[in-house]
Amino acid sequence: MIFSSRLIEDAVAEFSKLPGIGKKSALRMVLHLLKQDTAEVRSFADALLHMKEDITFCSECHNISDTAVCAICVNTQRNKNQICVVENIRDVIAIETTQQYNGVYHVLGGILSPLDGVGPEQLQIQSLVDRVHKNPDMQEIIMALNPTLEGDTTVYYISRQLQQLPVKITTIARGISFGGELEYADEMTLARSISKRLPIDNYVNISGQ
Amino acid sequence: MIFSSRLIEDAVAEFSKLPGIGKKSALRMVLHLLKQDTAEVRSFADALLHMKEDITFCSECHNISDTAVCAICVNTQRNKNQICVVENIRDVIAIETTQQYNGVYHVLGGILSPLDGVGPEQLQIQSLVDRVHKNPDMQEIIMALNPTLEGDTTVYYISRQLQQLPVKITTIARGISFGGELEYADEMTLARSISKRLPIDNYVNISGQ
């Protein structure tokens, strides 16, 4: 693309560095911002800078946080004896958005992947073991990792680390998604959802309470 | 979506105001920026602010510009006696990117649309007529507007304004796109591309020189 303005060109170049944004979408966004008030554009730029400069990671669960300990970990209403282990902060947001989970989290920061050079020491696994050690009332560790080979390996590795401790280890249910169609489900999911079938009573109560 | 961080929430809200960006894409972009260096994020924010604060519109052709007269209008290599009339700056970028046009532009800032309250006085039509008046050597006005009812109305209106002046008025060719398939073309385009058929010699030379 040939722009007649250097300023536009720079702004488009910055936007097209974002994931999933090509030059045409970037230009569309830039021209949209150009039409807004200066105050609007300033608040956009400020929101980005504030986020980048002020955000930190929770010292408890390694979730992103505005404070040293995140809003979920300091919330006294939440069950500190139940930890949901997730790969990244996107998963925390996804689970929080369901409003069905009342425990706390532990963000690993990735999953075991020897091919990518990610071993246990690159992840927050030791700090999870320490958290379980430190809390004698800990009841349950819920593994909510993606159902890939690496995800299953990570679940297996962590459960080996925790096996000496008196804590229940569970994993989220796999099966056919709501709205999913049986004929398009992969064999493994379908097979697992048949073998782990539930009585109708449980099925009706989707919140599992 | 429930975020555990106010800073992230603000940044996602700003991104999701952009056209075509939902909350999930906005989050993906925000988390991408969060992983970059502070210097990268600062350069992103700066590019936006600079663009918004420093950009202006060319006093000649009304294209966006970094200076009072845009880079295209000040370029002495370009033919000032040929004006391509377009709806907006996106069209200028599209035509410039083809690298096939060596004249100058005139950006109308929209097209005639009585239903949306856009009349001739809202557009840069008078300034176009003035440009043609002022230049006794003017050769050609190329109408490059979208082939809609409003576009055709605008072409008709402008050509009426210019009809007393000794200048050739042309419109860009309509027809089947390269890579387009005959069977999927609409009737009007197909009919027009048959009635305006070209001898093979012209067709081979796509640049039309």
Coordinates of C-alpha atoms in Angstrom, one line a residue:
Chain A
M1 CA 0.0 0.0 0.0
I2 CA 1.1 3.5 -0.8
F3 CA 0.1 6.2 1.6
S4 CA 0.6 9.9 0.9
S5 CA 1.1 10.6 4.6
R6 CA 4.0 9.4 6.7
L7 CA 1.9 9.8 9.9
I8 CA -0.8 7.5 8.6
E9 CA 1.8 5.0 7.4
D10 CA 3.4 4.8 10.9
A11 CA 0.1 4.3 12.6
V12 CA -1.0 1.6 10.1
A13 CA 2.4 -0.1 10.6
E14 CA 1.8 -0.2 14.4
F15 CA -1.7 -1.6 14.1
S16 CA -0.7 -4.2 11.6
K17 CA 1.8 -5.7 14.2
L18 CA -1.2 -6.8 16.2
P19 CA -2.3 -10.4 15.9
G20 CA -4.9 -11.1 13.1
I21 CA -4.7 -7.5 11.7
G22 CA -3.6 -7.0 8.1
K23 CA -2.8 -3.7 6.4
K24 CA -6.4 -3.2 5.2
S25 CA -8.0 -3.6 8.7
A26 CA -5.2 -1.5 10.2
L27 CA -6.0 1.3 7.8
R28 CA -9.7 1.0 8.6
M29 CA -8.9 1.4 12.3
V30 CA -6.5 4.3 11.8
L31 CA -9.1 6.2 9.6
H32 CA -11.7 5.5 12.3
L33 CA -9.5 7.0 15.0
L34 CA -8.7 9.9 12.7
K35 CA -12.4 10.8 12.7
Q36 CA -12.7 10.7 16.5
D37 CA -12.0 13.7 18.8
T38 CA -8.4 14.2 20.0
A39 CA -9.6 13.4 23.6
E40 CA -10.8 10.0 22.4
V41 CA -7.6 9.1 20.8
R42 CA -5.7 10.4 23.8
S43 CA -7.7 8.2 26.1
F44 CA -7.0 5.2 23.8
A45 CA -3.3 5.8 23.9
D46 CA -3.4 6.5 27.7
A47 CA -5.3 3.2 28.4
L48 CA -2.5 1.3 26.6
L49 CA 0.3 3.0 28.4
H50 CA -1.3 2.7 31.8
M51 CA -1.9 -0.9 31.3
K52 CA 1.6 -1.6 30.2
E53 CA 3.3 0.4 32.9
D54 CA 1.1 -0.3 35.9
I55 CA 0.1 -3.9 35.5
T56 CA 1.7 -6.5 37.6
F57 CA 1.4 -10.2 38.3
C58 CA -0.3 -11.5 41.4
S59 CA 2.2 -13.0 43.8
E60 CA -0.2 -15.7 44.8
C61 CA -1.7 -17.0 41.6
H62 CA 0.4 -15.3 38.9
N63 CA -2.7 -13.9 37.3
I64 CA -2.4 -10.3 35.9
S65 CA -3.3 -7.8 38.6
D66 CA -3.5 -4.1 39.3
T67 CA -2.1 -4.7 42.8
A68 CA 0.5 -7.0 44.4
V69 CA -2.2 -9.6 45.1
C70 CA -5.0 -9.9 42.6
A71 CA -8.7 -9.1 43.2
I72 CA -9.6 -12.8 43.1
C73 CA -7.0 -13.8 45.7
V74 CA -7.9 -11.0 48.2
N75 CA -11.7 -11.6 47.9
T76 CA -12.7 -13.2 51.2
Q77 CA -15.9 -14.6 49.6
R78 CA -13.9 -17.0 47.5
N79 CA -12.9 -20.5 48.6
K80 CA -9.1 -20.5 49.1
N81 CA -9.1 -24.3 49.5
Q82 CA -10.0 -25.0 45.9
I83 CA -7.5 -24.1 43.2
C84 CA -8.2 -24.1 39.4
V85 CA -5.0 -24.6 37.4
V86 CA -5.0 -22.9 34.0
E87 CA -2.5 -22.3 31.3
N88 CA -2.8 -18.5 30.9
I89 CA -4.8 -15.4 31.9
R90 CA -7.2 -15.8 29.0
D91 CA -8.4 -19.0 30.6
V92 CA -9.0 -17.2 33.9
I93 CA -11.1 -14.6 32.1
A94 CA -13.1 -17.4 30.3
I95 CA -13.8 -19.2 33.5
E96 CA -14.6 -16.0 35.5
T97 CA -17.1 -15.0 32.8
T98 CA -19.1 -18.2 33.4
Q99 CA -19.7 -17.0 37.0
Q100 CA -19.9 -20.6 38.1
Y101 CA -16.5 -21.0 39.9
N102 CA -15.9 -19.7 43.4
G103 CA -12.4 -20.9 44.2
V104 CA -9.1 -19.3 43.3
Y105 CA -6.7 -19.9 40.4
H106 CA -3.2 -20.8 39.6
V107 CA -1.8 -19.6 36.3
L108 CA 1.0 -21.8 35.0
G109 CA 2.1 -19.4 32.3
G110 CA 2.2 -22.1 29.7
I111 CA 2.2 -25.9 29.4
L112 CA 5.0 -28.5 29.3
S113 CA 6.3 -28.6 25.7
P114 CA 9.8 -30.1 25.3
L115 CA 9.8 -29.3 21.6
D116 CA 9.5 -25.6 22.4
G117 CA 12.0 -25.8 25.3
V118 CA 9.3 -25.4 27.9
G119 CA 10.2 -27.6 31.0
P120 CA 8.7 -27.6 34.5
E121 CA 11.1 -24.9 35.7
Q122 CA 9.7 -22.4 33.1
L123 CA 6.3 -22.8 34.5
Q124 CA 4.7 -21.9 37.9
I125 CA 4.5 -25.6 39.0
Q126 CA 6.8 -25.4 42.0
S127 CA 4.9 -22.4 43.4
L128 CA 1.6 -24.5 43.0
V129 CA 3.1 -27.4 45.0
D130 CA 4.3 -24.8 47.6
R131 CA 0.8 -23.3 47.8
V132 CA -0.7 -26.8 48.5
H133 CA 2.0 -27.6 51.1
K134 CA 1.4 -24.3 52.9
N135 CA -2.4 -24.8 53.2
P136 CA -3.4 -27.8 55.4
D137 CA -7.1 -27.2 54.5
M138 CA -6.6 -27.5 50.8
Q139 CA -9.4 -29.6 49.3
E140 CA -9.2 -29.8 45.6
I141 CA -7.0 -28.9 42.6
I142 CA -9.0 -28.6 39.4
M143 CA -6.9 -29.1 36.3
A144 CA -8.4 -26.9 33.5
L145 CA -5.9 -27.3 30.8
N146 CA -6.5 -27.7 27.1
P147 CA -7.1 -31.3 26.0
T148 CA -3.9 -31.6 23.9
L149 CA -1.0 -34.0 24.2
E150 CA 1.0 -31.2 26.0
G151 CA -2.0 -30.4 28.2
D152 CA -2.4 -34.0 29.3
T153 CA 1.3 -34.4 29.9
T154 CA 1.2 -31.3 32.1
V155 CA -1.8 -32.6 34.1
Y156 CA 0.0 -35.9 34.6
Y157 CA 3.3 -34.2 35.7
I158 CA 1.5 -32.0 38.2
S159 CA -0.6 -34.8 39.6
R160 CA 2.7 -36.8 40.2
Q161 CA 4.1 -33.8 42.1
L162 CA 1.0 -33.6 44.3
Q163 CA 0.3 -37.3 44.8
Q164 CA 1.9 -37.5 48.3
L165 CA -0.4 -34.6 49.5
P166 CA -3.9 -35.2 50.9
V167 CA -5.7 -33.2 48.2
K168 CA -8.2 -34.3 45.6
I169 CA -7.1 -33.7 42.0
T170 CA -9.8 -33.4 39.3
T171 CA -10.0 -32.4 35.7
I172 CA -12.7 -30.5 33.9
A173 CA -15.3 -32.6 32.0
R174 CA -14.7 -33.4 28.3
G175 CA -17.6 -34.1 26.0
I176 CA -19.8 -32.7 23.3
S177 CA -20.2 -28.9 23.6
F178 CA -23.6 -27.3 24.0
G179 CA -24.8 -26.5 20.5
G180 CA -22.2 -29.0 19.1
E181 CA -23.5 -31.7 16.8
L182 CA -22.7 -35.4 17.4
E183 CA -21.9 -36.1 13.7
Y184 CA -19.2 -33.4 13.6
A185 CA -17.6 -34.4 17.0
D186 CA -14.2 -36.1 16.8
E187 CA -14.1 -39.8 17.7
M188 CA -12.1 -39.3 20.9
T189 CA -14.5 -36.7 22.3
L190 CA -17.5 -38.7 21.3
A191 CA -16.0 -41.9 22.8
R192 CA -15.1 -40.1 26.0
S193 CA -18.6 -38.5 26.3
I194 CA -20.2 -41.9 26.0
S195 CA -18.0 -43.7 28.5
K196 CA -18.4 -40.8 31.0
R197 CA -22.1 -40.5 30.5
L198 CA -24.2 -38.9 33.3
P199 CA -27.5 -39.7 34.8
I200 CA -30.2 -37.3 33.5
D201 CA -30.5 -35.6 36.9
N202 CA -26.9 -34.4 36.8
Y203 CA -27.2 -33.4 33.2
V204 CA -30.2 -31.1 33.8
N205 CA -28.3 -29.1 36.4
I206 CA -25.6 -27.6 34.3
S207 CA -24.0 -25.6 37.1
G208 CA -23.1 -28.9 38.7
Q209 CA -24.0 -27.6 42.2
Chain B
M1 CA -16.5 -10.8 30.1
I2 CA -15.1 -10.5 33.6
F3 CA -11.6 -9.3 33.9
S4 CA -9.8 -9.3 37.3
S5 CA -7.9 -6.1 36.3
R6 CA -9.4 -2.7 35.8
L7 CA -6.4 -1.7 33.6
I8 CA -7.0 -4.6 31.2
E9 CA -10.7 -3.9 31.2
D10 CA -10.1 -0.3 30.2
A11 CA -7.7 -1.2 27.4
V12 CA -10.1 -3.9 26.1
A13 CA -13.0 -1.4 26.1
E14 CA -10.9 1.1 24.1
F15 CA -9.9 -1.5 21.5
S16 CA -13.5 -2.8 21.1
K17 CA -14.6 0.6 20.0
L18 CA -12.7 0.1 16.8
P19 CA -14.7 -1.0 13.7
G20 CA -14.9 -4.8 13.3
I21 CA -13.3 -5.6 16.7
G22 CA -15.3 -7.5 19.3
K23 CA -14.4 -8.1 22.9
K24 CA -12.5 -11.3 22.2
S25 CA -10.3 -9.8 19.5
A26 CA -9.7 -6.8 21.7
L27 CA -8.5 -9.0 24.5
R28 CA -6.2 -10.8 22.2
M29 CA -4.6 -7.5 21.1
V30 CA -4.3 -6.2 24.6
L31 CA -2.6 -9.4 25.8
H32 CA -0.3 -9.2 22.8
L33 CA 0.7 -5.7 23.7
L34 CA 1.1 -6.7 27.3
K35 CA 3.8 -9.2 26.2
Q36 CA 5.7 -6.5 24.2
D37 CA 8.4 -4.2 25.6
T38 CA 7.2 -0.9 27.2
A39 CA 9.1 0.9 24.4
E40 CA 7.0 -0.9 21.7
V41 CA 3.7 0.0 23.4
R42 CA 4.9 3.6 23.8
S43 CA 5.7 3.8 20.1
F44 CA 2.3 2.4 19.3
A45 CA 0.6 5.1 21.5
D46 CA 2.8 7.8 20.2
A47 CA 2.1 6.9 16.5
L48 CA -1.6 7.3 17.2
L49 CA -1.3 10.6 19.0
H50 CA 1.1 12.1 16.5
M51 CA -1.2 11.1 13.7
K52 CA -4.2 12.6 15.4
E53 CA -2.6 15.8 16.4
D54 CA -0.3 16.6 13.4
I55 CA -2.3 15.5 10.4
T56 CA -4.0 18.0 8.2
F57 CA -5.9 18.1 4.9
C58 CA -4.2 19.2 1.7
S59 CA -5.5 22.7 0.7
E60 CA -5.4 21.6 -3.0
C61 CA -7.0 18.1 -3.2
H62 CA -8.4 17.6 0.4
N63 CA -6.4 14.4 0.8
I64 CA -4.9 13.8 4.2
S65 CA -1.4 15.2 4.4
D66 CA 1.5 15.8 6.8
T67 CA 2.0 19.3 5.3
A68 CA -0.3 22.1 4.1
V69 CA -0.1 20.8 0.5
C70 CA 0.1 17.0 0.2
A71 CA 3.1 15.0 -1.2
I72 CA 1.1 14.2 -4.4
C73 CA 0.2 17.8 -5.1
V74 CA 3.7 19.1 -4.6
N75 CA 5.3 16.4 -6.7
T76 CA 6.5 18.1 -9.9
Q77 CA 6.6 14.7 -11.7
R78 CA 2.9 14.4 -11.6
N79 CA 0.5 15.6 -14.3
K80 CA -1.4 18.6 -12.7
N81 CA -3.7 18.7 -15.8
Q82 CA -5.4 15.4 -15.0
I83 CA -7.6 15.1 -11.8
C84 CA -9.0 11.9 -10.5
V85 CA -12.1 12.6 -8.4
V86 CA -12.6 10.1 -5.5
E87 CA -15.0 9.8 -2.6
N88 CA -12.5 9.4 0.2
I89 CA -8.8 9.0 1.2
R90 CA -9.1 5.2 1.1
D91 CA -9.7 5.4 -2.6
V92 CA -6.6 7.6 -3.0
I93 CA -4.6 4.9 -1.3
A94 CA -6.1 2.1 -3.4
I95 CA -5.4 4.0 -6.7
E96 CA -1.9 5.0 -5.6
T97 CA -1.1 1.4 -4.7
T98 CA -1.7 0.3 -8.3
Q99 CA 1.2 2.7 -9.3
Q100 CA -0.6 3.2 -12.7
Y101 CA -1.9 6.8 -12.2
N102 CA 0.3 9.8 -12.6
G103 CA -2.1 12.7 -12.3
V104 CA -3.4 14.4 -9.1
Y105 CA -6.6 13.8 -7.0
H106 CA -9.6 15.6 -5.7
V107 CA -11.2 14.1 -2.6
L108 CA -14.9 14.9 -2.4
G109 CA -15.3 13.7 1.2
G110 CA -18.4 11.7 0.4
I111 CA -21.0 11.4 -2.3
L112 CA -24.4 13.0 -2.8
S113 CA -26.9 11.3 -0.7
P114 CA -30.1 13.3 0.0
L115 CA -31.4 10.6 2.3
D116 CA -28.4 11.1 4.6
G117 CA -28.6 14.8 4.2
V118 CA -25.5 15.1 2.1
G119 CA -25.9 17.8 -0.6
P120 CA -23.4 19.5 -2.9
E121 CA -22.5 22.0 -0.3
Q122 CA -21.3 19.3 2.1
L123 CA -18.8 18.0 -0.5
Q124 CA -15.7 19.5 -2.1
I125 CA -17.5 20.0 -5.4
Q126 CA -17.2 23.8 -5.7
S127 CA -13.5 23.6 -5.0
L128 CA -13.2 21.1 -7.8
V129 CA -14.9 23.5 -10.2
D130 CA -12.7 26.3 -9.0
R131 CA -9.6 24.2 -9.7
V132 CA -10.7 23.4 -13.2
H133 CA -11.5 27.1 -13.8
K134 CA -8.1 28.3 -12.5
N135 CA -6.1 25.9 -14.7
P136 CA -6.5 26.8 -18.4
D137 CA -4.4 23.7 -19.4
M138 CA -6.7 21.2 -17.6
Q139 CA -7.2 18.2 -19.8
E140 CA -9.1 15.5 -18.1
I141 CA -11.3 14.8 -15.0
I142 CA -11.5 11.1 -14.2
M143 CA -14.5 10.2 -12.1
A144 CA -13.5 7.2 -9.9
L145 CA -16.6 6.9 -7.7
N146 CA -18.3 3.7 -6.6
P147 CA -20.9 2.3 -9.1
T148 CA -23.9 2.9 -6.9
L149 CA -26.9 5.0 -7.4
E150 CA -25.4 7.8 -5.3
G151 CA -22.1 7.5 -7.0
D152 CA -23.7 7.8 -10.5
T153 CA -25.8 10.8 -9.3
T154 CA -22.6 12.5 -8.1
V155 CA -20.9 11.8 -11.4
Y156 CA -23.9 13.3 -13.2
Y157 CA -24.0 16.4 -11.0
I158 CA -20.3 17.1 -11.3
S159 CA -20.3 16.7 -15.0
R160 CA -23.2 19.2 -15.3
Q161 CA -21.2 21.7 -13.3
L162 CA -18.2 21.3 -15.6
Q163 CA -20.0 21.0 -18.9
Q164 CA -19.3 24.6 -20.0
L165 CA -15.5 24.1 -19.5
P166 CA -13.2 22.7 -22.2
V167 CA -12.2 19.6 -20.2
K168 CA -12.7 15.9 -21.0
I169 CA -14.7 14.1 -18.4
T170 CA -14.2 10.3 -18.2
T171 CA -15.2 7.5 -15.8
I172 CA -13.3 4.5 -14.8
A173 CA -14.1 1.3 -16.7
R174 CA -16.7 -1.1 -15.3
G175 CA -16.6 -4.8 -16.1
I176 CA -15.7 -8.2 -14.9
S177 CA -12.9 -8.1 -12.3
F178 CA -9.6 -10.0 -12.9
G179 CA -10.2 -13.4 -11.3
G180 CA -14.0 -12.8 -11.3
E181 CA -16.2 -15.5 -12.8
L182 CA -18.8 -14.7 -15.5
E183 CA -21.4 -16.8 -14.0
Y184 CA -21.3 -15.0 -10.6
A185 CA -21.2 -11.5 -12.1
D186 CA -24.4 -9.4 -11.7
E187 CA -26.5 -8.8 -14.9
M188 CA -25.7 -5.1 -15.1
T189 CA -21.9 -5.6 -14.9
L190 CA -22.0 -8.4 -17.4
A191 CA -24.2 -6.5 -19.8
R192 CA -22.0 -3.4 -19.6
S193 CA -18.8 -5.4 -20.0
I194 CA -20.3 -6.9 -23.3
S195 CA -21.5 -3.6 -24.7
K196 CA -18.2 -1.9 -23.9
R197 CA -16.1 -4.8 -25.2
L198 CA -12.5 -4.0 -26.3
P199 CA -10.4 -5.2 -29.2
I200 CA -7.9 -7.8 -28.0
D201 CA -4.9 -5.4 -28.4
N202 CA -6.2 -3.1 -25.8
Y203 CA -7.2 -5.9 -23.5
V204 CA -3.7 -7.4 -23.4
N205 CA -2.2 -4.1 -22.3
I206 CA -3.8 -3.8 -18.9
S207 CA -2.1 -0.5 -18.0
G208 CA -4.1 1.1 -20.8
Q209 CA -1.0 3.2 -21.9

